Tab-separated table of C-alpha atoms and ligand atoms in Angstrom:
chain	number	residue	atom	x	y	z
A	1	MET	CA	-0.344	-0.240	-0.026
A	2	ALA	CA	1.468	3.216	-1.204
A	3	ASP	CA	1.873	6.237	1.363
A	4	PRO	CA	-0.838	8.308	-0.021
A	5	LYS	CA	0.667	11.682	1.926
A	6	GLY	CA	4.235	11.170	0.494
A	7	PHE	CA	3.956	13.753	-1.798
A	8	LEU	CA	3.072	16.384	0.959
A	9	ARG	CA	5.930	15.284	2.393
A	10	TYR	CA	8.279	15.577	-0.045
A	11	ASP	CA	9.233	17.627	-3.508
A	12	ARG	CA	10.256	16.170	-6.524
A	13	ALA	CA	14.003	16.129	-6.715
A	14	GLU	CA	16.224	15.763	-9.784
A	15	PRO	CA	19.121	13.761	-9.350
A	16	PRO	CA	22.512	15.852	-9.060
A	17	LYS	CA	24.637	16.172	-12.221
A	18	ARG	CA	28.694	16.816	-12.262
A	19	PRO	CA	29.971	19.934	-12.377
A	20	ARG	CA	29.609	21.611	-15.750
A	21	HIS	CA	33.241	22.666	-16.286
A	22	ASP	CA	34.152	18.570	-15.918
A	23	ARG	CA	31.597	17.139	-17.673
A	24	VAL	CA	32.212	19.317	-21.211
A	25	ARG	CA	35.852	18.002	-20.732
A	26	ASP	CA	34.937	14.389	-21.726
A	27	TRP	CA	31.879	12.416	-22.927
A	28	ARG	CA	30.834	10.681	-19.501
A	29	GLU	CA	27.274	10.879	-18.668
A	30	VAL	CA	26.013	14.012	-17.441
A	31	TYR	CA	25.010	12.536	-14.034
A	32	ALA	CA	26.787	12.468	-11.132
A	33	ASP	CA	28.226	8.943	-9.430
A	34	VAL	CA	26.594	8.599	-6.049
A	35	GLU	CA	27.359	6.650	-3.066
A	36	PRO	CA	24.914	3.718	-3.297
A	37	GLU	CA	23.411	4.186	-0.133
A	38	GLU	CA	22.921	7.752	-0.493
A	39	ARG	CA	21.357	6.780	-4.099
A	40	ASP	CA	18.945	4.509	-2.632
A	41	ASP	CA	17.625	6.969	0.210
A	42	ALA	CA	17.053	9.410	-2.205
A	43	VAL	CA	15.135	7.344	-5.023
A	44	ARG	CA	12.764	5.529	-2.071
A	45	THR	CA	11.880	9.263	-1.304
A	46	GLN	CA	10.887	9.851	-4.565
A	47	ALA	CA	9.208	6.755	-4.651
A	48	ALA	CA	7.332	7.403	-1.557
A	49	ARG	CA	5.673	10.338	-3.762
A	50	CYS	CA	3.591	7.779	-5.819
A	51	MET	CA	0.118	7.573	-4.382
A	52	ASP	CA	-0.856	4.616	-6.681
A	53	CYS	CA	-3.916	6.329	-8.021
A	54	GLY	CA	-6.800	4.030	-8.473
A	55	VAL	CA	-6.388	5.265	-12.573
A	56	PRO	CA	-2.562	5.437	-12.727
A	57	PHE	CA	-2.280	7.772	-15.941
A	58	CYS	CA	1.387	7.336	-15.649
A	59	HIS	CA	0.932	3.384	-16.630
A	60	SER	CA	-0.772	3.573	-20.196
A	61	GLY	CA	-3.500	5.255	-22.382
A	62	THR	CA	-2.924	7.580	-24.991
A	63	ALA	CA	-0.516	10.029	-22.894
A	64	GLY	CA	1.010	7.256	-20.582
A	65	CYS	CA	3.883	4.523	-20.718
A	66	PRO	CA	3.667	2.626	-24.178
A	67	LEU	CA	5.129	-0.531	-22.415
A	68	GLY	CA	2.464	-0.345	-19.715
A	69	ASN	CA	5.302	-0.234	-17.295
A	70	LEU	CA	3.691	-1.166	-13.637
A	71	ILE	CA	4.974	2.182	-12.184
A	72	PRO	CA	2.866	2.329	-9.311
A	73	GLU	CA	3.498	-1.116	-8.371
A	74	TRP	CA	7.336	-0.604	-8.351
A	75	ASN	CA	7.246	2.647	-6.915
A	76	ASP	CA	5.909	1.089	-4.127
A	77	LEU	CA	8.401	-1.734	-4.098
A	78	VAL	CA	11.259	0.613	-4.061
A	79	ARG	CA	9.574	2.484	-0.847
A	80	ARG	CA	9.923	-0.242	0.574
A	81	GLY	CA	13.269	-1.136	-0.288
A	82	ASP	CA	12.405	-4.640	-2.343
A	83	TRP	CA	14.785	-4.117	-5.027
A	84	GLU	CA	14.455	-7.754	-6.168
A	85	ARG	CA	10.880	-7.728	-6.648
A	86	ALA	CA	10.926	-3.754	-8.102
A	87	ALA	CA	13.849	-5.600	-10.791
A	88	GLU	CA	11.021	-8.310	-11.258
A	89	ARG	CA	8.013	-6.086	-12.228
A	90	LEU	CA	10.120	-3.952	-14.109
A	91	HIS	CA	11.515	-6.225	-16.225
A	92	ALA	CA	8.029	-7.704	-16.950
A	93	THR	CA	6.906	-5.237	-19.409
A	94	ASN	CA	10.373	-3.703	-20.502
A	95	ASN	CA	13.314	-5.538	-21.954
A	96	PHE	CA	15.759	-2.414	-21.103
A	97	PRO	CA	14.351	-0.102	-18.622
A	98	GLU	CA	18.030	0.999	-18.539
A	99	PHE	CA	17.860	2.299	-21.948
A	100	THR	CA	14.497	3.972	-21.528
A	101	GLY	CA	15.486	5.474	-17.892
A	102	LYS	CA	18.868	7.446	-19.153
A	103	LEU	CA	16.590	8.541	-22.779
A	104	CYS	CA	13.310	8.206	-22.349
A	105	PRO	CA	11.484	11.899	-22.546
A	106	ALA	CA	9.013	10.111	-19.722
A	107	PRO	CA	5.426	10.310	-21.320
A	108	CYS	CA	4.714	8.358	-17.924
A	109	GLU	CA	5.825	11.808	-15.807
A	110	SER	CA	4.084	14.246	-18.162
A	111	ALA	CA	0.778	11.914	-17.276
A	112	CYS	CA	1.568	11.498	-13.480
A	113	VAL	CA	-1.238	12.923	-11.923
A	114	LEU	CA	1.278	15.008	-9.464
A	115	ALA	CA	2.395	16.597	-12.966
A	116	ILE	CA	-0.998	18.353	-13.372
A	117	SER	CA	-1.296	20.286	-10.180
A	118	PRO	CA	1.213	22.767	-9.322
A	119	SER	CA	1.155	22.518	-5.974
A	120	SER	CA	1.674	19.092	-5.741
A	121	GLY	CA	5.624	19.770	-6.039
A	122	GLY	CA	5.822	18.005	-9.467
A	123	ALA	CA	5.512	14.092	-11.191
A	124	VAL	CA	6.866	11.423	-9.300
A	125	SER	CA	10.072	10.888	-10.867
A	126	ILE	CA	9.449	8.086	-12.616
A	127	LYS	CA	12.296	7.952	-14.861
A	128	ARG	CA	15.099	8.174	-11.875
A	129	VAL	CA	13.198	5.303	-10.152
A	130	GLU	CA	12.995	3.162	-13.194
A	131	GLU	CA	16.925	3.845	-14.066
A	132	THR	CA	18.307	2.859	-10.516
A	133	ILE	CA	15.862	-0.378	-10.149
A	134	ALA	CA	17.918	-1.211	-13.676
A	135	ASP	CA	21.189	-0.452	-11.847
A	136	HIS	CA	20.309	-2.629	-8.724
A	137	ALA	CA	19.359	-5.319	-11.229
A	138	TRP	CA	22.535	-5.483	-12.753
A	139	GLU	CA	24.781	-4.785	-9.711
A	140	SER	CA	22.965	-7.700	-7.703
A	141	GLY	CA	22.021	-10.105	-10.779
A	142	TYR	CA	18.566	-9.523	-10.944
A	143	ALA	CA	18.086	-9.670	-14.357
A	144	PRO	CA	19.941	-13.018	-15.009
A	145	PRO	CA	19.943	-14.512	-18.851
A	146	GLN	CA	16.583	-16.232	-19.961
A	147	GLN	CA	17.527	-19.302	-21.668
A	148	ALA	CA	14.350	-20.978	-23.341
A	149	ALA	CA	13.239	-23.733	-22.061
A	150	VAL	CA	12.281	-25.581	-25.487
A	151	ALA	CA	13.657	-24.857	-29.008
A	152	THR	CA	11.050	-24.590	-31.686
A	153	GLY	CA	13.382	-25.236	-34.625
A	154	ARG	CA	11.944	-22.091	-36.058
A	155	THR	CA	14.257	-19.092	-37.899
A	156	VAL	CA	13.586	-15.478	-37.352
A	157	ALA	CA	15.514	-12.893	-39.203
A	158	VAL	CA	15.824	-9.440	-37.269
A	159	VAL	CA	17.073	-6.802	-39.794
A	160	GLY	CA	18.171	-3.780	-37.613
A	161	SER	CA	19.540	-3.779	-34.324
A	162	GLY	CA	18.221	-0.570	-32.709
A	163	PRO	CA	15.771	-0.961	-29.764
A	164	ALA	CA	12.897	-2.215	-31.922
A	165	GLY	CA	14.776	-4.884	-33.311
A	166	LEU	CA	16.943	-5.803	-29.883
A	167	ALA	CA	13.465	-6.372	-28.409
A	168	ALA	CA	12.050	-8.267	-31.019
A	169	ALA	CA	15.422	-10.372	-30.788
A	170	GLN	CA	15.418	-10.806	-27.460
A	171	GLN	CA	11.278	-11.641	-26.663
A	172	LEU	CA	11.508	-14.273	-29.756
A	173	THR	CA	14.715	-15.699	-28.194
A	174	ARG	CA	13.101	-16.051	-25.119
A	175	ALA	CA	10.517	-17.978	-26.856
A	176	GLY	CA	12.620	-20.501	-28.112
A	177	HIS	CA	13.164	-19.385	-31.531
A	178	ASP	CA	16.223	-19.431	-33.519
A	179	VAL	CA	17.106	-15.520	-34.281
A	180	THR	CA	19.755	-13.622	-36.154
A	181	VAL	CA	20.107	-10.100	-35.929
A	182	PHE	CA	21.769	-8.545	-38.825
A	183	GLU	CA	23.371	-4.901	-38.725
A	184	ARG	CA	24.778	-2.990	-41.717
A	185	ASP	CA	26.988	-0.845	-39.452
A	186	ASP	CA	30.182	-2.429	-38.082
A	187	ARG	CA	28.926	-2.521	-34.534
A	188	LEU	CA	25.556	-3.230	-32.833
A	189	GLY	CA	23.012	-0.827	-31.616
A	190	GLY	CA	21.711	1.443	-34.270
A	191	LEU	CA	20.861	4.488	-33.020
A	192	LEU	CA	21.665	3.723	-29.361
A	193	ARG	CA	25.395	3.281	-30.807
A	194	TYR	CA	26.024	5.846	-33.423
A	195	GLY	CA	23.087	8.259	-32.639
A	196	ILE	CA	23.068	8.962	-29.132
A	197	PRO	CA	25.927	10.846	-27.618
A	198	GLU	CA	27.913	9.222	-24.758
A	199	PHE	CA	27.020	11.839	-22.216
A	200	LYS	CA	23.453	10.533	-22.340
A	201	MET	CA	24.141	6.773	-22.350
A	202	GLU	CA	27.460	5.205	-22.283
A	203	LYS	CA	28.202	2.247	-24.635
A	204	ARG	CA	29.109	-0.055	-21.772
A	205	VAL	CA	25.433	0.648	-21.092
A	206	LEU	CA	24.707	-1.081	-24.357
A	207	ASP	CA	27.293	-3.615	-24.651
A	208	ARG	CA	26.480	-5.022	-21.340
A	209	ARG	CA	22.585	-5.771	-22.352
A	210	LEU	CA	23.752	-6.786	-25.702
A	211	GLY	CA	25.916	-9.368	-23.607
A	212	GLN	CA	22.985	-10.633	-22.074
A	213	LEU	CA	21.039	-11.173	-25.375
A	214	ARG	CA	24.002	-13.300	-26.892
A	215	ARG	CA	23.808	-15.378	-23.689
A	216	GLU	CA	20.520	-16.203	-24.284
A	217	GLY	CA	21.333	-17.234	-27.696
A	218	THR	CA	20.614	-14.601	-30.163
A	219	SER	CA	22.980	-14.600	-32.967
A	220	PHE	CA	24.484	-10.948	-34.594
A	221	VAL	CA	25.847	-10.525	-37.780
A	222	THR	CA	27.259	-6.902	-38.284
A	223	GLY	CA	28.741	-5.340	-41.316
A	224	CYS	CA	26.093	-6.871	-43.537
A	225	GLU	CA	23.189	-5.375	-45.616
A	226	VAL	CA	20.031	-7.522	-46.146
A	227	GLY	CA	19.473	-7.619	-49.613
A	228	VAL	CA	23.012	-6.954	-50.993
A	229	ASP	CA	25.262	-9.042	-48.905
A	230	VAL	CA	22.666	-11.755	-48.136
A	231	THR	CA	19.995	-11.537	-51.005
A	232	VAL	CA	16.733	-11.435	-50.664
A	233	GLY	CA	16.183	-15.318	-51.824
A	234	GLU	CA	19.133	-16.514	-49.080
A	235	LEU	CA	16.774	-14.486	-46.685
A	236	ARG	CA	13.371	-16.071	-47.492
A	237	GLU	CA	15.147	-19.766	-47.775
A	238	ARG	CA	16.916	-19.432	-44.574
A	239	PHE	CA	14.106	-17.865	-42.055
A	240	ASP	CA	10.803	-18.925	-41.434
A	241	ALA	CA	9.812	-15.262	-40.658
A	242	VAL	CA	11.584	-11.715	-41.143
A	243	VAL	CA	11.767	-8.655	-39.154
A	244	LEU	CA	12.245	-5.209	-40.306
A	245	ALA	CA	13.369	-2.759	-37.605
A	246	VAL	CA	15.618	-0.503	-39.827
A	247	GLY	CA	14.831	2.681	-38.579
A	248	ALA	CA	13.819	5.671	-40.120
A	249	LEU	CA	17.079	7.890	-40.789
A	250	ARG	CA	16.269	9.999	-43.510
A	251	GLY	CA	17.050	13.243	-42.522
A	252	ARG	CA	14.788	16.380	-42.897
A	253	ASP	CA	17.209	18.714	-45.208
A	254	ASP	CA	16.631	22.344	-45.802
A	255	SER	CA	17.255	22.258	-49.654
A	256	GLY	CA	14.985	25.076	-50.593
A	257	THR	CA	17.182	27.710	-48.413
A	258	PRO	CA	19.857	29.494	-50.500
A	259	GLY	CA	23.370	27.969	-49.379
A	260	ARG	CA	22.325	25.132	-48.640
A	261	ASP	CA	25.065	23.769	-50.578
A	262	LEU	CA	27.760	25.412	-49.093
A	263	ASP	CA	30.515	23.280	-47.402
A	264	GLY	CA	29.928	23.356	-43.670
A	265	VAL	CA	26.356	22.790	-43.812
A	266	HIS	CA	25.201	19.325	-42.953
A	267	LEU	CA	22.553	17.128	-41.758
A	268	ALA	CA	22.966	16.224	-37.786
A	269	MET	CA	23.575	12.798	-38.218
A	270	GLU	CA	26.651	13.548	-40.382
A	271	HIS	CA	27.755	15.302	-37.269
A	272	LEU	CA	26.620	12.793	-34.408
A	273	VAL	CA	27.712	9.369	-36.064
A	274	PRO	CA	31.512	10.490	-36.945
A	275	ALA	CA	31.481	11.985	-33.154
A	276	ASN	CA	30.081	8.727	-31.800
A	277	ARG	CA	32.332	6.612	-33.918
A	278	SER	CA	35.382	8.458	-32.614
A	279	CYS	CA	34.526	7.901	-28.798
A	280	GLU	CA	34.276	4.338	-29.691
A	281	GLY	CA	37.940	4.644	-30.967
A	282	ASP	CA	37.787	5.079	-34.891
A	283	GLY	CA	40.048	8.505	-34.830
A	284	PRO	CA	39.347	11.855	-35.202
A	285	PRO	CA	35.648	12.436	-36.709
A	286	GLU	CA	35.174	13.985	-40.204
A	287	VAL	CA	32.823	16.493	-39.033
A	288	ASP	CA	34.228	17.963	-36.329
A	289	ALA	CA	33.158	21.217	-34.515
A	290	HIS	CA	36.640	22.222	-32.859
A	291	GLY	CA	37.439	25.945	-33.010
A	292	LYS	CA	34.367	26.764	-35.029
A	293	HIS	CA	31.254	28.855	-34.440
A	294	VAL	CA	28.445	26.513	-34.543
A	295	VAL	CA	24.881	26.704	-35.180
A	296	VAL	CA	22.512	24.002	-34.440
A	297	ILE	CA	18.748	24.323	-36.637
A	298	GLY	CA	16.281	22.827	-34.625
A	299	GLY	CA	15.030	22.769	-31.049
A	300	GLY	CA	14.848	18.917	-30.260
A	301	ASP	CA	15.963	16.241	-28.736
A	302	THR	CA	18.833	15.704	-32.190
A	303	GLY	CA	19.469	19.210	-32.287
A	304	ALA	CA	20.669	19.029	-28.097
A	305	ASP	CA	22.517	16.165	-29.093
A	306	CYS	CA	24.344	18.274	-31.630
A	307	TYR	CA	24.807	21.104	-29.171
A	308	GLY	CA	26.088	19.166	-26.377
A	309	THR	CA	28.549	17.245	-29.060
A	310	ALA	CA	29.786	20.854	-30.286
A	311	THR	CA	30.183	22.247	-26.970
A	312	ARG	CA	32.594	18.903	-26.199
A	313	GLN	CA	34.508	18.885	-29.443
A	314	GLY	CA	35.474	22.593	-28.406
A	315	ALA	CA	33.317	25.063	-30.407
A	316	LEU	CA	34.067	28.468	-30.287
A	317	SER	CA	30.613	29.218	-30.133
A	318	VAL	CA	27.383	27.223	-30.028
A	319	THR	CA	23.991	28.812	-30.927
A	320	GLN	CA	20.599	26.640	-31.358
A	321	LEU	CA	18.091	28.056	-33.404
A	322	ASP	CA	14.130	27.372	-32.984
A	323	ARG	CA	11.459	28.787	-34.761
A	324	TYR	CA	9.098	28.790	-31.910
A	325	PRO	CA	9.008	31.976	-29.317
A	326	GLN	CA	10.548	31.571	-25.823
A	327	PRO	CA	8.612	31.073	-22.737
A	328	PRO	CA	6.309	33.138	-21.495
A	329	GLU	CA	5.230	33.499	-24.712
A	330	ARG	CA	5.282	30.168	-25.218
A	331	ARG	CA	2.587	27.871	-23.423
A	332	ASP	CA	4.401	25.060	-21.942
A	333	ASP	CA	2.149	21.862	-22.100
A	334	GLU	CA	3.863	19.461	-19.795
A	335	ARG	CA	1.379	16.831	-20.519
A	336	SER	CA	2.662	16.493	-23.870
A	337	PRO	CA	5.871	14.264	-24.258
A	338	TRP	CA	6.892	15.317	-27.516
A	339	PRO	CA	6.975	18.657	-29.112
A	340	THR	CA	3.292	19.344	-30.255
A	341	TRP	CA	1.593	22.253	-30.660
A	342	PRO	CA	1.772	24.921	-29.251
A	343	TYR	CA	4.917	23.023	-28.911
A	344	VAL	CA	7.132	22.037	-25.446
A	345	LEU	CA	9.813	23.712	-24.625
A	346	ARG	CA	12.740	21.171	-22.870
A	347	THR	CA	15.666	22.535	-21.632
A	348	TYR	CA	18.513	19.531	-21.876
A	349	PRO	CA	21.535	19.448	-19.442
A	350	ALA	CA	23.679	20.308	-22.531
A	351	HIS	CA	22.296	24.018	-22.588
A	352	GLU	CA	23.426	24.183	-19.308
A	353	GLU	CA	26.711	23.917	-20.500
A	354	ALA	CA	27.566	26.409	-22.817
A	355	GLY	CA	26.144	28.206	-26.085
A	356	GLN	CA	23.155	30.336	-26.224
A	357	ARG	CA	19.363	29.483	-28.038
A	358	ARG	CA	18.067	31.722	-30.271
A	359	PHE	CA	13.882	31.771	-30.439
A	360	ALA	CA	11.558	32.834	-32.836
A	361	VAL	CA	13.936	32.973	-35.880
A	362	ALA	CA	14.706	31.442	-38.748
A	363	VAL	CA	17.524	30.983	-41.463
A	364	ARG	CA	16.841	33.403	-44.620
A	365	ARG	CA	20.066	31.994	-46.668
A	366	PHE	CA	23.525	30.482	-45.633
A	367	VAL	CA	26.095	32.916	-46.287
A	368	GLY	CA	29.673	31.264	-47.922
A	369	ASP	CA	33.039	32.764	-48.421
A	370	ASP	CA	35.025	33.005	-51.878
A	371	GLU	CA	35.990	29.199	-51.399
A	372	GLY	CA	32.312	27.924	-51.043
A	373	HIS	CA	32.162	27.457	-47.246
A	374	VAL	CA	29.600	28.640	-45.209
A	375	ARG	CA	30.919	31.594	-42.950
A	376	GLU	CA	27.667	33.184	-41.873
A	377	ILE	CA	23.905	32.669	-41.576
A	378	GLU	CA	21.001	35.716	-42.273
A	379	LEU	CA	18.321	35.115	-39.918
A	380	HIS	CA	15.076	36.744	-39.769
A	381	PRO	CA	12.201	36.938	-36.967
A	382	VAL	CA	9.320	34.609	-37.698
A	383	GLU	CA	6.201	33.047	-35.766
A	384	VAL	CA	4.584	29.654	-36.161
A	385	ARG	CA	1.234	29.686	-36.966
A	386	ARG	CA	-1.629	26.948	-37.465
A	387	ASP	CA	-3.779	27.351	-40.539
A	388	PRO	CA	-6.909	27.086	-39.430
A	389	GLU	CA	-8.509	25.149	-42.380
A	390	THR	CA	-5.744	22.459	-43.093
A	391	GLY	CA	-4.319	22.697	-39.165
A	392	ARG	CA	-1.186	22.484	-40.828
A	393	ARG	CA	2.011	24.758	-39.107
A	394	GLU	CA	3.052	27.233	-41.233
A	395	VAL	CA	6.288	29.429	-40.250
A	396	ALA	CA	5.601	33.202	-41.413
A	397	ALA	CA	8.212	36.037	-41.135
A	398	THR	CA	7.130	38.857	-38.842
A	399	GLY	CA	9.581	41.722	-39.920
A	400	GLU	CA	11.838	42.696	-42.622
A	401	GLU	CA	14.828	43.339	-40.646
A	402	THR	CA	17.707	40.450	-40.778
A	403	GLU	CA	20.744	39.825	-38.956
A	404	ARG	CA	23.912	37.741	-39.690
A	405	ILE	CA	25.389	35.586	-37.217
A	406	PRO	CA	28.800	33.527	-37.607
A	407	ALA	CA	28.526	30.161	-38.416
A	408	ASP	CA	31.923	27.752	-40.080
A	409	LEU	CA	29.541	24.792	-39.060
A	410	VAL	CA	25.768	24.406	-39.546
A	411	LEU	CA	23.605	21.387	-38.187
A	412	LEU	CA	20.195	20.533	-39.730
A	413	ALA	CA	18.109	19.069	-36.575
A	414	ILE	CA	15.287	19.480	-38.364
A	415	GLY	CA	13.751	16.106	-37.841
A	416	PHE	CA	13.379	13.074	-40.118
A	417	GLU	CA	11.346	12.017	-43.225
A	418	GLY	CA	11.141	7.856	-42.907
A	419	VAL	CA	13.127	4.999	-44.009
A	420	GLU	CA	15.985	5.389	-46.329
A	421	PRO	CA	16.080	3.422	-49.524
A	422	MET	CA	17.287	0.260	-49.255
A	423	PRO	CA	17.497	-2.706	-51.936
A	424	LEU	CA	16.028	-4.953	-49.377
A	425	LEU	CA	12.989	-2.974	-49.352
A	426	ASP	CA	12.926	-3.306	-53.123
A	427	GLY	CA	14.030	-6.869	-53.151
A	428	LEU	CA	10.636	-7.658	-50.951
A	429	GLY	CA	7.982	-5.563	-53.197
A	430	ILE	CA	7.565	-2.882	-50.039
A	431	THR	CA	6.833	0.529	-51.029
A	432	LEU	CA	6.743	3.139	-48.650
A	433	SER	CA	3.629	5.171	-47.661
A	434	GLY	CA	2.971	8.706	-47.875
A	435	ARG	CA	4.669	9.272	-44.510
A	436	GLY	CA	8.123	7.395	-45.534
A	437	THR	CA	7.172	4.176	-43.797
A	438	VAL	CA	6.624	0.610	-43.944
A	439	SER	CA	2.738	-0.224	-43.568
A	440	CYS	CA	1.355	-3.343	-42.006
A	441	GLY	CA	-1.808	-5.175	-41.119
A	442	GLN	CA	-3.102	-5.274	-37.647
A	443	ASP	CA	-0.874	-8.617	-37.228
A	444	TRP	CA	2.192	-6.437	-38.094
A	445	GLN	CA	2.813	-7.957	-41.172
A	446	THR	CA	4.017	-6.303	-44.170
A	447	ARG	CA	2.519	-7.213	-47.555
A	448	ALA	CA	5.110	-9.451	-48.137
A	449	PRO	CA	4.267	-12.767	-46.635
A	450	GLY	CA	6.064	-13.747	-43.827
A	451	VAL	CA	7.683	-10.263	-43.226
A	452	PHE	CA	6.922	-7.903	-40.208
A	453	VAL	CA	7.931	-4.552	-39.164
A	454	CYS	CA	8.412	-2.457	-35.980
A	455	GLY	CA	9.688	0.573	-34.427
A	456	ASP	CA	10.331	3.749	-36.335
A	457	ALA	CA	10.526	1.862	-39.781
A	458	HIS	CA	6.614	1.773	-38.854
A	459	ARG	CA	6.122	4.430	-36.923
A	460	GLY	CA	8.435	7.254	-37.882
A	461	ALA	CA	11.177	8.651	-36.034
A	462	SER	CA	9.778	8.321	-32.419
A	463	LEU	CA	10.558	7.823	-28.594
A	464	VAL	CA	12.930	4.473	-27.424
A	465	VAL	CA	10.030	3.628	-25.459
A	466	TRP	CA	7.678	3.384	-28.645
A	467	ALA	CA	10.649	1.331	-30.017
A	468	ILE	CA	10.496	-1.325	-27.509
A	469	ALA	CA	6.965	-1.524	-26.893
A	470	GLU	CA	6.616	-1.874	-30.889
A	471	GLY	CA	9.378	-4.750	-30.890
A	472	ARG	CA	7.307	-6.492	-27.750
A	473	SER	CA	4.504	-6.642	-29.942
A	474	VAL	CA	5.727	-7.323	-33.204
A	475	ALA	CA	7.587	-10.654	-31.244
A	476	ARG	CA	4.236	-11.727	-30.437
A	477	ALA	CA	2.973	-11.585	-33.981
A	478	VAL	CA	5.884	-13.580	-35.134
A	479	ASP	CA	5.564	-15.956	-32.462
A	480	GLU	CA	1.732	-16.430	-33.301
A	481	HIS	CA	2.541	-16.772	-37.109
A	482	LEU	CA	4.865	-19.408	-36.489
A	483	MET	CA	3.114	-21.437	-33.803
A	484	GLY	CA	-0.271	-20.690	-34.249
A	485	THR	CA	-0.399	-19.255	-30.660
A	486	SER	CA	1.597	-17.219	-27.878
A	487	ASP	CA	2.130	-16.520	-24.483
A	488	LEU	CA	4.393	-13.146	-25.363
A	489	PRO	CA	2.762	-9.835	-24.813
A	490	ALA	CA	1.797	-7.104	-26.721
A	491	PRO	CA	1.504	-3.882	-25.263
A	492	VAL	CA	0.776	-1.889	-28.425
A	493	HIS	CA	-0.801	-2.357	-31.728
A	494	PRO	CA	-0.133	-0.820	-35.330
A	495	THR	CA	-1.616	2.444	-36.022
B	501	SF4	FE1	1.877	7.665	-8.950
B	501	SF4	FE2	1.577	9.565	-10.750
B	501	SF4	FE3	1.079	7.127	-11.478
B	501	SF4	FE4	-0.381	8.353	-9.711
B	501	SF4	S1	0.138	8.714	-12.088
B	501	SF4	S2	-0.060	6.148	-9.493
B	501	SF4	S3	1.191	9.273	-8.604
B	501	SF4	S4	3.556	7.767	-11.001
């Protein structure tokens, strides 16, 4: 039974971060190492704020956790100090709570009843509780590898090793299938490896979980582009089912803006991937912010990742441009987990470290030098309006004035447009939807029989928690397809 008055006694508290001047000198995670006893006391206090609501909005529904995480249940177990049982209940719905605990923008917290009332002290720190339970699970062996009791003799190929693919692979391996994950990159993890900077999640966290998958029996093949290195015919011959978890990495470009073709103007991933590779020991990054005036265009998660990366690379200055206004003109919608109308302002740890954010501005043109390299950006003030008829957002200039700011490196972090073109899809006869994604039926099966889809490839660029939820759900669909029945959970359904 939860403590119904805990939130009256304790305010929400954030975990301590390392000093800013320390963390910009290395790539380690921004949060401070705290002695285990001190950490546990703080987290048990936060868990004690949970009221165990009759209708826990945090737990599921349109705004809460898509995984259906049993949040009030494990909050109470943590409050009582039962970390082992909390770990068991957490892993019952989430394959990778250490990923969501570090990376998820926490729709559960936005949906928490305590987030609604300003006098309540703020939402329960669910992410922090989740991450600490996961830490306990690894420290104390509460999340051991789970070998399947019986092998089914059925084979499944999972294409892509991001969070959706890994969740599907783990569920299917644990159900007894012979699962092989194919990754076209040289290392496993997809966006978790080459998109997310070390300062948000150190790669050792990913490698630790990959070790568990290997011990359970999942096989991995890296450096292999399915559809090229393994033909579609070979894939069909070797595997009884195929799961496409290929992500949605086609970056949105700014091709209509004069000067886009100048050297030094890059998509965000052209900066983040080499930076992450460099952290893995692959040598200096091809796109390096060192000694440059850096401008990041786009105010979301990926923009913040570029911002923090540029700071650590030793940029002369970092400026992030956002078309939306700065508070108080901007009405923050705390219940929304993701930038929606009228948009959510999120401040990331990277923003505390250096640089500046500019609001209600957009690029009019990129200005280059005689060698064709970008040196400045011409900005103008804008507002974002909602067209009353179409409902679409429109960006409109609010004045004639312009200004120039220095820019030797420009990073476009303005979103993703769907799945990249790939021979595999052509070979399977799969065409993309108008949203640039792979469509499927209610059983997650694409138009190619026995080929399923999940994660960003299906949903479009989204949250890590949705990727895991879709990976778990597609695993059930594949299991049912192969065996006629399944006991695996399906927390979400195709949209
Ligand atoms: Fe606890 Fe908040 Fe969930 Fe209610 S909504 S059960 S207070 S975490």
